[in-house]
PDB file of C-alpha atoms and ligand atoms in Angstrom:
ATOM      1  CA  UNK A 150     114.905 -72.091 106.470  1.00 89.00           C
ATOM      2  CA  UNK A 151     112.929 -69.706 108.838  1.00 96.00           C
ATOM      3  CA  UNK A 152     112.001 -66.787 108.121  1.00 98.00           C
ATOM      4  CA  UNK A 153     113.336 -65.311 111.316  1.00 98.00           C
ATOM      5  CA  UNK A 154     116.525 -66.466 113.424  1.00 98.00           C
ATOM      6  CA  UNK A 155     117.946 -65.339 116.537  1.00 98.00           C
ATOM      7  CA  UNK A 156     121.471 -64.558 116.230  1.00 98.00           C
ATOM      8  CA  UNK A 157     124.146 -65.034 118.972  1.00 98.00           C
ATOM      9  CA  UNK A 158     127.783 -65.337 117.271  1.00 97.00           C
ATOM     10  CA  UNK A 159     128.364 -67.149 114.109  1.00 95.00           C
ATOM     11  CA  UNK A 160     125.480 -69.945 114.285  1.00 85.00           C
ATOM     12  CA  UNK A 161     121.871 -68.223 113.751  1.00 94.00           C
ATOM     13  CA  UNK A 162     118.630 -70.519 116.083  1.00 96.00           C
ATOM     14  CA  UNK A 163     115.364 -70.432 116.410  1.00 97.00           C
ATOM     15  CA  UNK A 164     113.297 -67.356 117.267  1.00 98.00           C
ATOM     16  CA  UNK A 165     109.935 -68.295 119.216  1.00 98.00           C
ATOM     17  CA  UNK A 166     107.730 -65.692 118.882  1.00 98.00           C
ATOM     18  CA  UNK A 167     105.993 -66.270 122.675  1.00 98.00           C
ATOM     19  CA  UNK A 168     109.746 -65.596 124.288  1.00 98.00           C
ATOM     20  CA  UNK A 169     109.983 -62.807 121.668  1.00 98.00           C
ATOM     21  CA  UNK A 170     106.712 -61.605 122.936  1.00 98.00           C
ATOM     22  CA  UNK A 171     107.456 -62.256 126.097  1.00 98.00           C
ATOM     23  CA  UNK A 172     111.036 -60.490 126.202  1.00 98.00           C
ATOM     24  CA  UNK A 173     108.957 -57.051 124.398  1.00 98.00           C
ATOM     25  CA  UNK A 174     106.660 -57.253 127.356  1.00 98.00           C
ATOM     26  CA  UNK A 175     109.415 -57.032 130.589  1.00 98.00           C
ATOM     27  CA  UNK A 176     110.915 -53.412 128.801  1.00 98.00           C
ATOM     28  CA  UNK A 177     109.211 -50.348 128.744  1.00 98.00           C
ATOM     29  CA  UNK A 178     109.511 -49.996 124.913  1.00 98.00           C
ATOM     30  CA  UNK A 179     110.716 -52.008 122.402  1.00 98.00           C
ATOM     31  CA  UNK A 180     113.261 -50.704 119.460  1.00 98.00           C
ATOM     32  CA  UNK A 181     113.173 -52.380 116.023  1.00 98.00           C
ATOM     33  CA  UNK A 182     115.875 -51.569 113.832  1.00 98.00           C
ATOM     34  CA  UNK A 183     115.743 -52.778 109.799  1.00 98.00           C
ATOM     35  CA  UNK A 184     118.955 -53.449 108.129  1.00 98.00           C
ATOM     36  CA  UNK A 185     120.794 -53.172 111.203  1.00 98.00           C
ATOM     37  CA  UNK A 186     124.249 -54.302 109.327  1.00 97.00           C
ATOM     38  CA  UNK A 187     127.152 -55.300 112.240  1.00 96.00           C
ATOM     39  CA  UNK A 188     124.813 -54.006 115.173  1.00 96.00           C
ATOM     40  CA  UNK A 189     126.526 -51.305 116.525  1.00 95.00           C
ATOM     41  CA  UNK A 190     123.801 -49.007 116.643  1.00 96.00           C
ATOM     42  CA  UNK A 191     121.583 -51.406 118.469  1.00 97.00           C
ATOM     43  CA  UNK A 192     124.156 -51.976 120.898  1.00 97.00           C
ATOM     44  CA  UNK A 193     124.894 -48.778 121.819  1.00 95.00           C
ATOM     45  CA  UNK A 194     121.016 -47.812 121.950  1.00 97.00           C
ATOM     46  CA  UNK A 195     120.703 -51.018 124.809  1.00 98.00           C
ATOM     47  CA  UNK A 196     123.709 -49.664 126.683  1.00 96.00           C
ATOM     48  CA  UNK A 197     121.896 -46.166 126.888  1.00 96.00           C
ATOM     49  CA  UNK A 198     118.433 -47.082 126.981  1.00 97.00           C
ATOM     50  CA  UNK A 199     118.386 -50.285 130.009  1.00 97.00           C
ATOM     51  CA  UNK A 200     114.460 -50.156 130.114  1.00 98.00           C
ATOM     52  CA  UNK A 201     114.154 -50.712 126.076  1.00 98.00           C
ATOM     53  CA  UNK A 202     114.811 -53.691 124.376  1.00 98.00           C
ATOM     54  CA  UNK A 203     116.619 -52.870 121.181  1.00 98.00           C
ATOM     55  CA  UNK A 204     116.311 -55.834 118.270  1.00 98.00           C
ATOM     56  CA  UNK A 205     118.758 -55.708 115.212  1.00 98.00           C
ATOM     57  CA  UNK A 206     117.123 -57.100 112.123  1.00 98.00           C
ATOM     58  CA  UNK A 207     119.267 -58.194 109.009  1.00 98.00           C
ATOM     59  CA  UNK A 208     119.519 -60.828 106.420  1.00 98.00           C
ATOM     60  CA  UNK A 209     123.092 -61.355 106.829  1.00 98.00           C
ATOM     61  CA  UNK A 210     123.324 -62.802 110.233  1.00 98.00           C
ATOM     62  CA  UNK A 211     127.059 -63.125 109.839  1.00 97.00           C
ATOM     63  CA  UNK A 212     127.839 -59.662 109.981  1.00 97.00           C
ATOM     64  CA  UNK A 213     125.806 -59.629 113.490  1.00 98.00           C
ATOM     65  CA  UNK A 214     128.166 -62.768 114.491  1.00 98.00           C
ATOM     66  CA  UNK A 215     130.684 -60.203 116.906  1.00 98.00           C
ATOM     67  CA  UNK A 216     128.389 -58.298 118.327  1.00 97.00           C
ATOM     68  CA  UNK A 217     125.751 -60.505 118.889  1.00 98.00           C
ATOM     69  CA  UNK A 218     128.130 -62.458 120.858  1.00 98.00           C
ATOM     70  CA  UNK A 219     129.544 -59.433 122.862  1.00 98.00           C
ATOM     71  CA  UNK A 220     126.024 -58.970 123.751  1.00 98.00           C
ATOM     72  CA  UNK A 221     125.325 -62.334 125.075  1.00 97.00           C
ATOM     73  CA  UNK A 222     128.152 -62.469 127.774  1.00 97.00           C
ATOM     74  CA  UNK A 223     126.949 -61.946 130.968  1.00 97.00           C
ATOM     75  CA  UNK A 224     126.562 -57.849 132.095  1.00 95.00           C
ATOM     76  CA  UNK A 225     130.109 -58.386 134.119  1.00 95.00           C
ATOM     77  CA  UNK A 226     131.801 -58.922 131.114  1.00 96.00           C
ATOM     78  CA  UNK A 227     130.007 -56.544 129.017  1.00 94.00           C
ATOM     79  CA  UNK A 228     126.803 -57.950 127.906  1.00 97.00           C
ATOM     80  CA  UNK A 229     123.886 -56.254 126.720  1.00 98.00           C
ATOM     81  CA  UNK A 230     120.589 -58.554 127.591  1.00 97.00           C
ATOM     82  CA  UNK A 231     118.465 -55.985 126.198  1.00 98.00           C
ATOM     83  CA  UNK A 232     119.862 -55.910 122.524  1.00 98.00           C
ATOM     84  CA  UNK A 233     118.828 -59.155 120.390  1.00 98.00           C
ATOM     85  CA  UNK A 234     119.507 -59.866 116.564  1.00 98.00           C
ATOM     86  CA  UNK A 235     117.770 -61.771 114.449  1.00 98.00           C
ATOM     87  CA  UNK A 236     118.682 -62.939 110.990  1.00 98.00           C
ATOM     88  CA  UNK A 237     115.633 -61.928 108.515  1.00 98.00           C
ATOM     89  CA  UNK A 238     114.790 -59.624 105.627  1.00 98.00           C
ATOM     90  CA  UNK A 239     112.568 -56.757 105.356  1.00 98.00           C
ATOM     91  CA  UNK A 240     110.011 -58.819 103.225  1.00 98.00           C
ATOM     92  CA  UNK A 241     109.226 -60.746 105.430  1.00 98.00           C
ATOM     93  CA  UNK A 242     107.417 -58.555 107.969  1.00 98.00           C
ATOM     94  CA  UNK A 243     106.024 -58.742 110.307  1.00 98.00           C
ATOM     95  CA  UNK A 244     106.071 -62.431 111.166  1.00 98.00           C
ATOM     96  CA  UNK A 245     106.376 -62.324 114.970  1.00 98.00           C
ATOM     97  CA  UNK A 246     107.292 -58.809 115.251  1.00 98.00           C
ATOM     98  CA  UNK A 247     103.817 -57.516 114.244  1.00 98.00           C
ATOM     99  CA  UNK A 248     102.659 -54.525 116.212  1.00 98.00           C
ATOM    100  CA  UNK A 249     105.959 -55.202 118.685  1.00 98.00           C
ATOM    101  CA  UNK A 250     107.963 -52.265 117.777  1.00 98.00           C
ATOM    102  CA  UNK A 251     107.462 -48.594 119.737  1.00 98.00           C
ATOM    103  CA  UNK A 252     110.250 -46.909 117.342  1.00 98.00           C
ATOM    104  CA  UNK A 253     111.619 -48.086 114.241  1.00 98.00           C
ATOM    105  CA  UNK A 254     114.905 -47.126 112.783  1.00 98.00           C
ATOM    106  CA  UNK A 255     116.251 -47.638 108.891  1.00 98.00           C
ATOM    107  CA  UNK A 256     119.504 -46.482 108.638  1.00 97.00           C
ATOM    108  CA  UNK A 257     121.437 -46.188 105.311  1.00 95.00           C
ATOM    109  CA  UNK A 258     119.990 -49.081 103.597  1.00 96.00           C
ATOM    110  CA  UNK A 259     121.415 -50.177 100.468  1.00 95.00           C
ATOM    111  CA  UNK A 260     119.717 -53.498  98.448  1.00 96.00           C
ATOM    112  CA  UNK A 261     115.785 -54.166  98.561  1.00 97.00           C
ATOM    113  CA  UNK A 262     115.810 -52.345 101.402  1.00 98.00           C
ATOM    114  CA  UNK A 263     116.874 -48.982  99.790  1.00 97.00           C
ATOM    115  CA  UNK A 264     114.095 -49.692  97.147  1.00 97.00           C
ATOM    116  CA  UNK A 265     111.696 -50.026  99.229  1.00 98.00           C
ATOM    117  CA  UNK A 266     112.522 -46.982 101.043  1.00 98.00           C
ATOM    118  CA  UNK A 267     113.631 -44.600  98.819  1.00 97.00           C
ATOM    119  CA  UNK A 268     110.968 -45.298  95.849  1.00 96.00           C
ATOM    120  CA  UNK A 269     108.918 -45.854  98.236  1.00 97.00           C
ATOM    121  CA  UNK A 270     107.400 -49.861  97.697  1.00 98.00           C
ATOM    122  CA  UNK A 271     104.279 -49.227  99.340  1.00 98.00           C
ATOM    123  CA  UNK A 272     103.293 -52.958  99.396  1.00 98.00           C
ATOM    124  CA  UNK A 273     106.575 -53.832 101.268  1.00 98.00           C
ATOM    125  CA  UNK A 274     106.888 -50.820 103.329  1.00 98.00           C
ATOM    126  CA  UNK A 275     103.184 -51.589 104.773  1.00 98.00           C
ATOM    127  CA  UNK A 276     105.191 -54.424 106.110  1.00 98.00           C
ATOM    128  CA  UNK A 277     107.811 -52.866 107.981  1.00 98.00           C
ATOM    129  CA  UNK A 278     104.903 -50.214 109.948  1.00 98.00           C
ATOM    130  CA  UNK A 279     103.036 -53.184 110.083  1.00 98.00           C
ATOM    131  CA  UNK A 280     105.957 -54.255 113.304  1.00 98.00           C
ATOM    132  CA  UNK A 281     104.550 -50.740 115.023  1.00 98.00           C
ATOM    133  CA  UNK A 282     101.992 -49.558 116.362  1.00 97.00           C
ATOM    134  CA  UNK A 283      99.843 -46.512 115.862  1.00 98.00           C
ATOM    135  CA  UNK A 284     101.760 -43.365 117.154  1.00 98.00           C
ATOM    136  CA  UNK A 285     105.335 -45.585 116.672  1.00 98.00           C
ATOM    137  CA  UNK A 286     108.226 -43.535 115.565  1.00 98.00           C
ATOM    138  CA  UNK A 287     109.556 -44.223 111.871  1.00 98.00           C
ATOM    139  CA  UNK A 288     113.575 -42.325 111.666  1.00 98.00           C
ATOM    140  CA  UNK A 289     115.418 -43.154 108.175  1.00 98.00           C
ATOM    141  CA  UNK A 290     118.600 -41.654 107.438  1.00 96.00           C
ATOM    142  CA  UNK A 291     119.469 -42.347 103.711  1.00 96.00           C
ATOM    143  CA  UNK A 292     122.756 -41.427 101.799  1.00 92.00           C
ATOM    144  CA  UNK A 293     121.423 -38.782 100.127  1.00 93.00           C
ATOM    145  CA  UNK A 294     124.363 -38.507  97.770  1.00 90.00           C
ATOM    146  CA  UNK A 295     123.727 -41.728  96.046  1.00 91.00           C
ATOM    147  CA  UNK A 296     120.124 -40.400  95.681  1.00 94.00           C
ATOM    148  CA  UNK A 297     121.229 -36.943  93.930  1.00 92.00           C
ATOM    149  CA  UNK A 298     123.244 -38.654  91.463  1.00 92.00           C
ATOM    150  CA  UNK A 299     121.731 -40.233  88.402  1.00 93.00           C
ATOM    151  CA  UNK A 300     124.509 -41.583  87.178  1.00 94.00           C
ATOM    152  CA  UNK A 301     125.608 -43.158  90.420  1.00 91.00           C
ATOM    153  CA  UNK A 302     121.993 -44.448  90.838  1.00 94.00           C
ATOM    154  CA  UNK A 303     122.310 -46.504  87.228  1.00 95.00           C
ATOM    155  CA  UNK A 304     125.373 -48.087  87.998  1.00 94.00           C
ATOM    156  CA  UNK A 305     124.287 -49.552  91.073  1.00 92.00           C
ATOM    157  CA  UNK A 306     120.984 -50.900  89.610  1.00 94.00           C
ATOM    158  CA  UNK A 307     118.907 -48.735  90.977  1.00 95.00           C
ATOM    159  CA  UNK A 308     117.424 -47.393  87.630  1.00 95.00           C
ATOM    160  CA  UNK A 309     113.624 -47.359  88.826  1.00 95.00           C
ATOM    161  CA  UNK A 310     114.831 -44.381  91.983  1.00 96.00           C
ATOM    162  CA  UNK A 311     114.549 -41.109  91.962  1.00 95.00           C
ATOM    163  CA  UNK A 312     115.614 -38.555  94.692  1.00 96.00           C
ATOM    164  CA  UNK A 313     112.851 -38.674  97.155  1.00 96.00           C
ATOM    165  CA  UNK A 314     112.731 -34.758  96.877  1.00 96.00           C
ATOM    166  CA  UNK A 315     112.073 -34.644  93.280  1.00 96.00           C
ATOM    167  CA  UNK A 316     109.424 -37.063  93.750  1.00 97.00           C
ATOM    168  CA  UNK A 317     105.972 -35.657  94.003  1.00 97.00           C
ATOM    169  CA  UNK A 318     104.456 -38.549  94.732  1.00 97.00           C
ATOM    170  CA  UNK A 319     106.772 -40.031  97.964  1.00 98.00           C
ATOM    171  CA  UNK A 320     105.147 -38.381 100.727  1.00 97.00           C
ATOM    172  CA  UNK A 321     101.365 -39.205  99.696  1.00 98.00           C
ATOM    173  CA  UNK A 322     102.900 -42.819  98.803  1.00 98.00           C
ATOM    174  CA  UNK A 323     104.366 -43.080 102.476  1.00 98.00           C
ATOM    175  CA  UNK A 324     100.865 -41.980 104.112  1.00 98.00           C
ATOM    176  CA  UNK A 325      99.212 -44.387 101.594  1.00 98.00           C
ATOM    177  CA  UNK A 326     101.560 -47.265 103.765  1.00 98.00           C
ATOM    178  CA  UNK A 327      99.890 -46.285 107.110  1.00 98.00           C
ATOM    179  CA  UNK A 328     102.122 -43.111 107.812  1.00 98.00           C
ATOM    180  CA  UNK A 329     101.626 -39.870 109.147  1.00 98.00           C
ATOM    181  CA  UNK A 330     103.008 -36.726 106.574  1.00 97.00           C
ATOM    182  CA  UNK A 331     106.199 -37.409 106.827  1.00 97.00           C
ATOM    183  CA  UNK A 332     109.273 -34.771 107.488  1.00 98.00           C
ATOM    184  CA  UNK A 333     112.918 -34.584 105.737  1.00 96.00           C
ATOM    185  CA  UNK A 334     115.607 -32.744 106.088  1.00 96.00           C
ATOM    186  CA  UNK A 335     119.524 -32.759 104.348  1.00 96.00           C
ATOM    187  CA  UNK A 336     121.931 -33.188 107.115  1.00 92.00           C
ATOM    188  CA  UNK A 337     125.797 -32.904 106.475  1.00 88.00           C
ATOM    189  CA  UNK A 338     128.489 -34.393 108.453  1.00 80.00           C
ATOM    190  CA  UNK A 339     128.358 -37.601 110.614  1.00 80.00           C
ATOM    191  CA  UNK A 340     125.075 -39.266 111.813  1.00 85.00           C
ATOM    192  CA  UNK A 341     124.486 -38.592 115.331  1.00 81.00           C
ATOM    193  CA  UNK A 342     125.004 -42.623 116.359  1.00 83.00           C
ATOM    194  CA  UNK A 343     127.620 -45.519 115.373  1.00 78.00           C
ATOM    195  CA  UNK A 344     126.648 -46.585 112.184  1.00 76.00           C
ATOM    196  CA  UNK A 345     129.601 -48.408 110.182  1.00 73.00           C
ATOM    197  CA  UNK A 346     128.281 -47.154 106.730  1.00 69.00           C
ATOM    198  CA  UNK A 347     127.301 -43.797 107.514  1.00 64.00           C
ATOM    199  CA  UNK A 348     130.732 -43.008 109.022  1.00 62.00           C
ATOM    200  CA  UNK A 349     132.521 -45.078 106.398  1.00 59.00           C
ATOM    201  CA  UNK A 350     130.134 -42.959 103.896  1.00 58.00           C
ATOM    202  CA  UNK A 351     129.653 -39.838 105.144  1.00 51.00           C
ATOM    203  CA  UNK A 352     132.692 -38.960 107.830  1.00 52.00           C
ATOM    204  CA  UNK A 353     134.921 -36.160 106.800  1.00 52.00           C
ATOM    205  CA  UNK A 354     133.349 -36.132 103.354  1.00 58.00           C
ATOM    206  CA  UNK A 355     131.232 -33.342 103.211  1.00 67.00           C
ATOM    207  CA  UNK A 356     128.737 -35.853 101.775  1.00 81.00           C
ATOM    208  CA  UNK A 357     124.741 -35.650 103.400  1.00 90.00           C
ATOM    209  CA  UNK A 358     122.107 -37.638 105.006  1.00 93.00           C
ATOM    210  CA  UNK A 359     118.585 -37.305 103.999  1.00 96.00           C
ATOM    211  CA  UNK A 360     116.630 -37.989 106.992  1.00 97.00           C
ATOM    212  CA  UNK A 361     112.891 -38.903 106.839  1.00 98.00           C
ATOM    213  CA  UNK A 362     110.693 -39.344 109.691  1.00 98.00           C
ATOM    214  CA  UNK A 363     107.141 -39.666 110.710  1.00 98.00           C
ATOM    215  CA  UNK A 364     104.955 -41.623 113.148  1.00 98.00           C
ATOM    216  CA  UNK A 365     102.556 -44.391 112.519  1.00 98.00           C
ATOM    217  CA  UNK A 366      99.092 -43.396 112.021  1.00 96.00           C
ATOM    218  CA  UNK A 367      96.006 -45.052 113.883  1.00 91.00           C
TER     219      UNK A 367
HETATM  220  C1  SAM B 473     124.695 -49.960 104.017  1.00 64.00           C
HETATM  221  S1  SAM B 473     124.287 -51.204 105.165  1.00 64.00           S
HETATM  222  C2  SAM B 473     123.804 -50.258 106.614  1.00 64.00           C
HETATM  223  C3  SAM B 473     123.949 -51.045 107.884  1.00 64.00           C
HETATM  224  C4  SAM B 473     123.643 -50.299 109.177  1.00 64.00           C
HETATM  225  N1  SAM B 473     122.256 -49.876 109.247  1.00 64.00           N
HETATM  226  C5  SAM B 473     124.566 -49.123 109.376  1.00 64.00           C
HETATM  227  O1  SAM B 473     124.088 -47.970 109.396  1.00 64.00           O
HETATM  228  O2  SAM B 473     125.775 -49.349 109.537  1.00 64.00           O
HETATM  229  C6  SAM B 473     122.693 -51.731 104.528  1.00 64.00           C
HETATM  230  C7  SAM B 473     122.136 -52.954 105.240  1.00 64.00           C
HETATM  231  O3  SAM B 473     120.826 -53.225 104.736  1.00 64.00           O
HETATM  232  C8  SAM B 473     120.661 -54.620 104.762  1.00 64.00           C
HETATM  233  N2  SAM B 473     119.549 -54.984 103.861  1.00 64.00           N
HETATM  234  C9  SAM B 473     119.540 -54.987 102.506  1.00 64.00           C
HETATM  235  N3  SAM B 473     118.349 -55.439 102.051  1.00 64.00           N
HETATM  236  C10 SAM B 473     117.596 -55.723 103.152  1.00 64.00           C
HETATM  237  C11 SAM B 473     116.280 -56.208 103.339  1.00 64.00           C
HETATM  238  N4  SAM B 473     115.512 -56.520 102.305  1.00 64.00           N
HETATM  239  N5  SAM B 473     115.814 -56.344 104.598  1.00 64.00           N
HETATM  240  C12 SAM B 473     116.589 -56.029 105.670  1.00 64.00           C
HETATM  241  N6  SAM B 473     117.854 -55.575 105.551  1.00 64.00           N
HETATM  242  C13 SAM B 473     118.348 -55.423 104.308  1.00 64.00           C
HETATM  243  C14 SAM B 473     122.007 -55.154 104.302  1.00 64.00           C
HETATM  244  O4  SAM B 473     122.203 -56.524 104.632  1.00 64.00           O
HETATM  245  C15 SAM B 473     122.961 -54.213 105.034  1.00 64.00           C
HETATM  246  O5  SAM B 473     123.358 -54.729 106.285  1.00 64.00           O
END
């Protein structure tokens, strides 16, 4: 199987990377985000943003199947040709979205992908800025609940992370992947864009979002 499929409804195909290339180059920017779940957020950020293509990365192209086909009808009937999906996993970076991306986005990951976040995997996350460019915009919103509580953190098999504020070493780690010092901040309340898990996480719970960002350096 490729590493990299384009989705549109239930039945993933193949993703050239010259059309790929070639799609990047007729938008003004280009919007990459990892672990993009059902799509919603990439979907919106097309319908908003016309002159930016927005790309939804995930390895479970089945939970892209609605909304990858929503975007594919034509604009009359509420297509979005500016938002693509493509199954693939984070590992796998950058394949044919090396230096592609003008802003990244990460938002609540949970798997590998929290892992490599959240401890952070150096190695891995090398891969992810390795889709940007230098001055590209990293955003990650994390469920900073889950990353508070120790007990929680076991049980889910996430032994080996620690709350990225207790960890001394997480900003010099990120820089050591290609980033510039990075900035966080504990948000409460819902994230400021349609993201299935952080509402069905965060909404009307009082629970917070840590939110990391920083650029990519030169
Ligand atoms: C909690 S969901 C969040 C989905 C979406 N970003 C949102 O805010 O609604 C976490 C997502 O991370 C994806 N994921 C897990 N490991 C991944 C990896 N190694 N690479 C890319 N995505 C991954 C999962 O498939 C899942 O869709």
């Amino acid at each position: 199987m490729a590493d990299f499929e384009r989705v549109i409804g239930k039945k993933p195909g193949p993703l050239d990377p010259a059309w790929l290339a070639e799609q990047s180059g007729s938008y003004d920017r280009t919007h990459l985000d990892v672990g993009t779940g059902s799509g919603e957020f990439i979907f919106d950020l097309a319908g908003e943003t016309p002159d930016l293509l927005a790309i939804g990365l995930d390895p479970v192209s089945e939970n892209m199947a609605t909304i990858s086909r929503k975007a594919s009808a034509s604009v009359k009937k509420g297509g979005m040709p500016n938002a693509l999906f493509v199954r693939g996993a984070a590992e796998a970076l950058p394949g044919p979205f090396a230096a592609l991306a003008d802003e990244i986005s990460i938002n609540y990951p949970w798997g590998s992908l929290m892992r490599i976040i959240a401890k952070p995997d150096v190695e891995q996350l090398r891969k992810i800025i390795a889709c940007g460019k230098p001055g590209t915009k990293l955003s990650i919103y994390l469920n900073y609940d889950v990353l508070k509580n120790r007990d929680y953190l076991d049980r889910m098999g996430f032994e080996d992370l620690i709350d990225p504020l207790d960890n001394p070493d997480f900003d010099s780690d990120c820089q050591q992947a290609g980033l510039a010092p990075v900035t966080h901040r504990v948000m409460a309340g819902d994230p400021p864009f349609r993201s299935k898990w952080g509402r069905q996480l965060i909404r009307g719970s009082g629970r917070q979002t840590l939110i990391v960002e920083s650029h990519i350096l030169p």
